[in-house]
Tab-separated table of C-alpha atoms in Angstrom:
chain	number	residue	atom	x	y	z
A	91	MET	CA	142.971	120.943	35.254
A	92	ALA	CA	143.331	117.867	37.880
A	93	CYS	CA	142.419	119.413	40.671
A	94	LYS	CA	138.688	120.613	39.116
A	95	PRO	CA	137.667	117.009	39.451
A	96	ARG	CA	138.234	116.232	42.699
A	97	LEU	CA	136.821	120.094	44.050
A	98	LEU	CA	133.988	118.586	42.021
A	99	ALA	CA	133.816	115.701	43.791
A	100	LEU	CA	134.359	117.451	46.720
A	101	LEU	CA	131.523	119.861	46.587
A	102	VAL	CA	129.057	117.152	45.404
A	103	ALA	CA	129.968	115.115	48.324
A	104	ILE	CA	129.480	118.044	51.143
A	105	CYS	CA	126.196	118.791	49.243
A	106	LEU	CA	125.078	115.296	49.804
A	107	GLY	CA	126.090	115.090	53.244
A	108	CYS	CA	124.398	118.564	54.218
A	109	GLY	CA	121.164	116.866	52.544
A	110	ALA	CA	121.066	114.289	54.753
A	111	CYS	CA	121.542	115.799	58.111
A	112	ALA	CA	118.531	118.121	57.109
A	113	GLU	CA	115.767	117.601	60.043
A	114	GLN	CA	112.779	115.589	58.949
A	115	PRO	CA	109.411	117.783	59.228
A	116	LEU	CA	107.114	115.712	61.350
A	117	PRO	CA	104.667	113.185	60.808
A	118	ASP	CA	101.352	114.215	60.492
A	119	GLN	CA	99.045	113.038	63.775
A	120	GLY	CA	96.067	112.726	61.830
A	121	VAL	CA	92.850	113.208	63.197
A	122	ARG	CA	92.495	112.284	67.010
A	123	ARG	CA	88.579	112.091	68.965
A	124	ASP	CA	89.203	115.211	71.079
A	125	ASP	CA	90.221	117.813	68.262
A	126	CYS	CA	86.770	119.575	67.949
A	127	LEU	CA	87.250	121.576	70.952
A	128	ARG	CA	91.050	122.104	71.338
A	129	ASP	CA	91.883	125.977	71.048
A	130	VAL	CA	88.497	127.268	70.355
A	131	THR	CA	88.023	131.171	70.256
A	132	LEU	CA	84.997	132.400	68.752
A	133	ALA	CA	87.177	134.023	66.481
A	134	ASN	CA	88.308	130.631	64.781
A	135	LEU	CA	84.963	128.770	65.250
A	136	GLN	CA	84.452	128.034	62.229
A	137	ASP	CA	87.573	126.476	61.344
A	138	ARG	CA	87.227	124.573	64.429
A	139	LEU	CA	83.954	123.447	63.061
A	140	LYS	CA	85.585	122.390	59.994
A	141	ARG	CA	87.997	120.362	61.510
A	142	CYS	CA	85.498	118.788	63.460
A	143	ASN	CA	83.526	117.655	60.847
A	144	GLN	CA	86.422	115.797	59.765
A	145	VAL	CA	86.526	114.166	63.222
A	146	VAL	CA	83.333	113.025	63.390
A	147	ALA	CA	83.575	111.858	59.840
A	148	ALA	CA	86.829	109.611	61.210
A	149	TYR	CA	84.632	108.658	64.304
A	150	PRO	CA	81.534	107.653	62.777
A	151	ASN	CA	80.027	105.441	65.994
A	152	ASP	CA	81.378	107.341	68.450
A	153	PRO	CA	79.364	109.927	70.658
A	154	ALA	CA	81.884	112.132	72.073
A	155	PRO	CA	82.442	113.791	68.783
A	156	LEU	CA	78.847	114.377	67.653
A	157	ASN	CA	78.494	116.087	71.034
A	158	ASP	CA	81.293	118.020	70.700
A	159	ARG	CA	80.374	119.522	67.597
A	160	TYR	CA	76.828	120.271	69.449
A	161	LEU	CA	78.605	122.812	71.296
A	162	LEU	CA	80.225	124.316	68.630
A	163	HIS	CA	77.528	124.573	66.281
A	164	SER	CA	75.453	126.199	69.201
A	165	LEU	CA	78.280	128.747	69.954
A	166	ALA	CA	77.598	129.981	66.082
A	167	GLY	CA	74.180	130.032	67.066
A	168	ASN	CA	72.972	127.151	65.003
A	169	ASP	CA	70.420	125.615	67.371
A	170	LYS	CA	68.832	122.743	63.939
A	171	ALA	CA	72.344	121.597	63.421
A	172	ALA	CA	73.313	121.271	67.370
A	173	CYS	CA	70.146	119.340	67.745
A	174	LEU	CA	70.763	117.139	64.693
A	175	ASP	CA	74.333	115.941	66.332
A	176	LEU	CA	72.971	115.618	69.972
A	177	LEU	CA	69.803	113.629	68.427
A	178	ARG	CA	72.606	111.279	66.390
A	179	ALA	CA	74.791	111.271	69.644
A	180	VAL	CA	71.999	110.235	71.628
A	181	GLN	CA	70.879	107.286	69.693
A	182	LEU	CA	74.731	106.266	69.436
A	183	ALA	CA	75.472	106.695	73.420
A	184	ARG	CA	72.210	104.118	73.493
A	185	SER	CA	73.997	101.108	71.603
A	186	ILE	CA	76.659	101.487	74.324
A	187	PRO	CA	77.174	99.795	77.613
A	188	ALA	CA	76.647	102.168	80.249
A	189	ARG	CA	79.660	100.519	81.722
A	190	THR	CA	81.422	101.705	78.926
A	191	LEU	CA	80.344	105.189	78.230
A	192	ASP	CA	81.879	108.058	79.531
A	193	PRO	CA	80.046	108.954	82.719
A	194	GLN	CA	80.527	113.004	82.102
A	195	LEU	CA	79.178	112.333	78.341
A	196	ARG	CA	76.279	110.702	79.255
A	197	THR	CA	75.114	113.421	81.675
A	198	ASP	CA	75.731	116.049	78.868
A	199	LEU	CA	73.761	114.470	76.463
A	200	ASP	CA	71.117	114.212	78.991
A	201	VAL	CA	70.820	117.370	79.994
A	202	ARG	CA	71.692	118.536	76.336
A	203	GLN	CA	68.588	116.571	75.124
A	204	SER	CA	66.181	118.329	77.017
A	205	LEU	CA	67.768	121.560	75.611
A	206	CYS	CA	66.832	120.495	72.170
A	207	SER	CA	63.387	118.558	72.817
A	208	PRO	CA	59.961	120.668	71.397
A	209	THR	CA	58.866	121.112	75.171
A	210	PRO	CA	61.551	123.285	76.952
A	211	ALA	CA	62.608	121.862	80.325
A	212	GLY	CA	60.330	123.346	82.454
A	213	ALA	CA	57.667	124.790	80.459
A	214	ALA	CA	54.313	123.316	80.418
A	215	PRO	CA	53.254	120.871	78.186
A	216	ALA	CA	50.562	121.741	75.490
A	217	ALA	CA	47.103	120.474	76.685
A	218	GLY	CA	45.804	117.363	75.469
A	219	ARG	CA	49.624	115.485	76.029
């Protein structure tokens, strides 16, 4: 009978020891600024849009995620939402000193802004304008 408490204690020690050696899960990386366009395919476009909504919410004063979401909305065929994001991104970019804003982002915004204008680039303006 004296053997049972020792055996029980040994089993408890082994179980506790095995639990202590278990690998911990990786920490959640959270929302990153560049998550919108990570691994985008047409098949996962709606999932990428949901993730991008989180990125835009996490970086409300950064025009880059809005510019990325513009592209996702465009791919989804939602031009109105795309242009709303683009206009917001342009407004935010104007509040950032030119020397600190990524030059590629500035170029993207300039080019895409013409795509969202009421008069497409290259089209003749209406008479009287």
